[in-house]
Amino acid sequence: MKSSSYTIPDTPFLQKAASHATLPGGRHPNDIRTLARTADGTVWLGTADGLFTLRNHEFIRVDDAATGCSDIKCLSVDADDNLWAGTGLTLARRSPDDVWTLLLADTWGDGAVTAITRFSDTLLVATSGSGLHTVEDGKLSPVPDLYPAGKRVFGLAHTADHVLILGESGVMTVSKNLDSVVSHHIEPHQIRDVYFDGPLTYYATSGGLYKQEPGSTPRFVNTPILDTHAVTRTHLGI
C-alpha cells in the first residue's frame, strides 16, 4: 500500500536575531541533553556535567546534591509543576517551592534513567539497562512486555487516555493502566520526540517527521530534513 504524505513548502523564514551562550565550568557542560521549563519561567538545562537554570540571561548550576548525580539524562515537568530529573544513577524531583527529593539513589543495576512521565498516581520511567518501570516507595517495579525486548526507550509521554513509548522500534501506544498495547506505529524508525498540537500528534524520527490525526495512523510529512530529533510549534508553524 502506498503511504500518503503531507507536503510542507520549503519556503524561507524571516531572519531572526540569535545569540550564543556558553555554560560555565565543568569538563563538558555544553553537552546539553534535555531542556524543560517550569511555570515560573525558569528554563532547566540537563547536561553531561550538571543541571543548570537559565533566568534573565544568567546560567546558574544546581548543586549536584539536589539531583544526586551530575550526568543528567532527561527532564520532565508534570501537571503539578514538579520537575523530574533522571540521571546516570538517580531519579530526583523538585517541587514548585524548590524542595528537592531523591526518589532513587542508586540505579546502577538497571542503568541510567532515560525517560520519565507522571500521570494520575503513576510514575513511569525508562532505564537504559532494564526497560520500563513504575516507581513505588523508592523502588523500581518492572513493567514487562510493553516495548520490544532489547530496544531502547528514548521518551515517554501521555494523553488523557494513553501512554506513548518512544524508542528504537517506533512508537507504542498503551493503556493508562499499563496492561495492554493499543497500537504500534512507525516501527522502522527511531522516535526521538513527540509534540501534541491540539488534536494532532507529531513525531520526530530518524526517518523524518510524521503527523497523526485522531483515529488514524501516522503519516509521513515531506520536509527538507529527514533525520529529525525534535519537534515543536512557534508562531511560524511546526
XYZ file of C-alpha atoms in Angstrom:
238
model
C 0.000 0.000 0.000
C 1.388 3.385 -0.965
C 1.789 5.694 2.008
C 0.288 9.144 1.828
C 2.170 12.258 2.821
C 1.749 15.904 3.561
C 3.978 18.422 1.797
C 5.378 21.396 3.676
C 6.689 24.042 1.268
C 10.413 24.718 1.602
C 9.965 28.478 1.940
C 12.442 30.814 3.626
C 11.657 32.091 7.100
C 12.114 35.652 8.244
C 15.615 36.322 9.510
C 15.684 36.351 13.293
C 18.318 37.651 15.671
C 20.212 34.990 17.574
C 22.667 34.909 20.419
C 25.204 32.348 21.602
C 25.949 31.427 25.180
C 28.453 29.085 26.827
C 27.554 27.375 30.081
C 30.122 27.949 32.804
C 32.608 25.458 34.231
C 32.969 21.711 34.135
C 34.523 19.310 31.652
C 31.674 19.338 29.126
C 28.689 21.355 30.381
C 27.717 22.292 26.830
C 26.744 18.717 26.025
C 23.071 19.609 26.530
C 20.841 16.518 26.543
C 17.469 17.862 27.662
C 15.503 21.059 28.346
C 12.434 21.810 30.452
C 10.557 24.896 31.619
C 8.647 25.299 34.863
C 5.670 27.593 35.450
C 7.803 30.348 36.986
C 9.552 30.813 33.640
C 12.799 29.095 34.623
C 14.462 27.111 31.842
C 16.289 23.992 33.060
C 19.176 22.527 31.063
C 20.355 18.984 31.698
C 23.957 18.422 30.631
C 26.649 15.764 30.897
C 28.157 17.830 33.690
C 25.260 19.030 35.788
C 21.863 20.704 35.854
C 21.673 24.414 35.054
C 18.953 27.041 35.239
C 18.538 29.973 32.891
C 16.764 33.115 34.070
C 17.309 36.685 32.957
C 20.164 35.606 30.657
C 22.109 34.088 33.567
C 23.139 30.436 33.919
C 23.284 29.003 37.441
C 24.494 25.485 38.202
C 22.313 23.451 40.539
C 24.213 21.713 43.323
C 24.774 18.045 42.463
C 23.364 17.101 45.881
C 19.911 18.052 44.549
C 19.935 15.507 41.735
C 22.344 13.013 43.278
C 24.386 12.780 40.074
C 25.782 15.326 37.617
C 25.135 13.196 34.500
C 21.646 14.453 33.582
C 19.829 12.252 31.066
C 16.240 13.578 30.998
C 13.930 16.225 32.457
C 10.151 16.288 32.718
C 7.586 18.682 34.211
C 4.291 17.180 35.378
C 0.821 18.681 35.696
C 1.572 19.865 39.246
C 4.722 21.707 38.077
C 7.098 19.231 39.699
C 10.394 18.969 37.833
C 11.686 15.404 37.437
C 15.348 14.731 36.678
C 16.667 11.375 35.510
C 20.420 10.856 35.701
C 23.009 8.184 35.106
C 22.424 6.910 38.631
C 19.404 8.598 40.266
C 15.884 9.955 39.985
C 15.102 13.292 41.663
C 12.077 15.565 41.993
C 11.910 19.323 42.562
C 8.645 20.667 43.985
C 7.241 24.071 42.914
C 8.505 25.536 46.215
C 12.073 24.454 45.333
C 12.382 21.406 47.575
C 14.396 18.552 46.082
C 13.714 14.895 46.894
C 15.812 11.923 45.806
C 13.426 9.087 44.918
C 16.022 6.647 43.573
C 19.539 6.945 44.954
C 21.291 4.169 43.015
C 20.027 2.706 39.716
C 23.398 1.188 38.807
C 21.958 -2.299 38.331
C 19.226 -1.063 35.977
C 21.147 1.656 34.159
C 20.516 5.350 33.653
C 17.026 6.857 33.913
C 16.397 7.908 30.298
C 12.712 8.956 30.272
C 10.025 9.984 32.771
C 6.298 10.629 32.697
C 3.827 11.032 35.566
C 0.062 10.661 35.247
C -2.552 10.306 37.986
C -0.716 8.445 40.760
C 1.624 6.586 38.406
C 5.280 7.452 37.853
C 6.661 5.635 34.815
C 10.356 5.668 33.926
C 12.614 4.018 31.368
C 16.095 2.788 32.200
C 18.934 2.090 29.794
C 19.600 -1.369 31.165
C 16.256 -2.912 32.062
C 13.461 -1.098 30.221
C 10.251 0.252 31.703
C 9.403 0.508 35.393
C 6.973 2.188 37.713
C 8.447 3.827 40.802
C 6.779 2.887 44.058
C 8.070 3.587 47.579
C 11.546 4.373 46.307
C 11.835 1.147 44.314
C 11.662 0.196 40.644
C 8.887 -2.222 39.672
C 9.356 -3.723 36.179
C 6.604 -3.289 33.585
C 7.231 -6.089 31.062
C 6.023 -6.657 27.507
C 5.128 -3.049 26.667
C 8.033 -2.425 24.278
C 10.078 -4.848 22.156
C 12.762 -6.602 24.182
C 16.248 -5.225 23.767
C 15.077 -1.958 22.202
C 15.972 1.290 23.945
C 13.283 3.733 25.071
C 14.094 7.388 24.353
C 10.966 9.114 25.605
C 7.660 8.780 27.419
C 4.522 10.909 27.149
C 0.842 10.589 27.935
C -2.526 11.806 26.723
C -5.864 11.742 28.519
C -6.341 8.073 27.626
C -2.999 6.544 26.706
C 0.738 6.394 27.337
C 3.183 6.764 24.432
C 6.507 4.922 24.478
C 9.070 6.305 22.032
C 12.211 4.426 21.131
C 14.317 2.403 18.735
C 11.345 0.451 17.416
C 8.791 3.152 16.694
C 6.027 4.439 18.958
C 3.950 2.146 21.140
C 0.593 3.356 22.447
C -0.508 1.551 25.618
C -3.404 1.802 28.028
C -3.156 4.084 31.060
C -3.232 1.086 33.400
C -0.186 -0.307 31.523
C -1.730 -3.716 30.863
C -2.349 -3.687 27.103
C -0.877 -2.398 23.840
C -3.268 -0.304 21.761
C -1.078 0.238 18.683
C 2.496 0.110 17.360
C 3.455 2.534 14.574
C 6.491 3.793 12.638
C 8.362 0.618 13.604
C 11.252 1.004 11.107
C 12.409 4.283 12.673
C 13.738 5.591 15.950
C 11.316 8.032 17.591
C 13.169 10.924 19.237
C 10.413 13.375 20.189
C 6.649 13.906 20.230
C 4.592 17.101 20.149
C 0.852 17.396 20.774
C -0.685 20.157 18.669
C -4.341 20.182 19.706
C -5.887 17.010 18.219
C -2.775 16.348 16.108
C 0.367 14.470 17.157
C 3.756 14.998 15.522
C 6.702 12.605 15.800
C 10.356 13.464 15.166
C 12.038 10.301 13.859
C 15.197 9.009 12.225
C 13.140 8.736 9.031
C 11.603 12.199 9.066
C 8.579 13.968 10.507
C 5.275 12.115 10.961
C 1.827 13.533 11.654
C -1.077 11.659 13.233
C -4.727 12.691 13.199
C -7.268 11.291 15.670
C -8.253 7.724 14.796
C -5.656 7.369 12.034
C -2.142 6.001 11.611
C 0.819 8.413 11.484
C 1.606 9.790 8.015
C 4.924 10.930 6.657
C 5.374 14.694 6.270
C 7.615 15.722 3.403
C 10.152 18.172 4.850
C 13.636 19.277 3.712
C 15.203 17.427 6.680
C 14.682 13.709 7.200
C 16.734 12.866 10.294
C 14.755 14.847 12.871
C 15.479 14.951 16.607
C 12.884 17.380 17.998
C 9.573 18.975 17.054
C 7.596 21.910 18.483
C 5.438 24.828 17.349
C 6.232 28.532 17.069
C 4.147 31.366 15.662
C 5.660 30.466 12.265
C 4.365 26.897 12.395
C 5.675 23.401 13.206
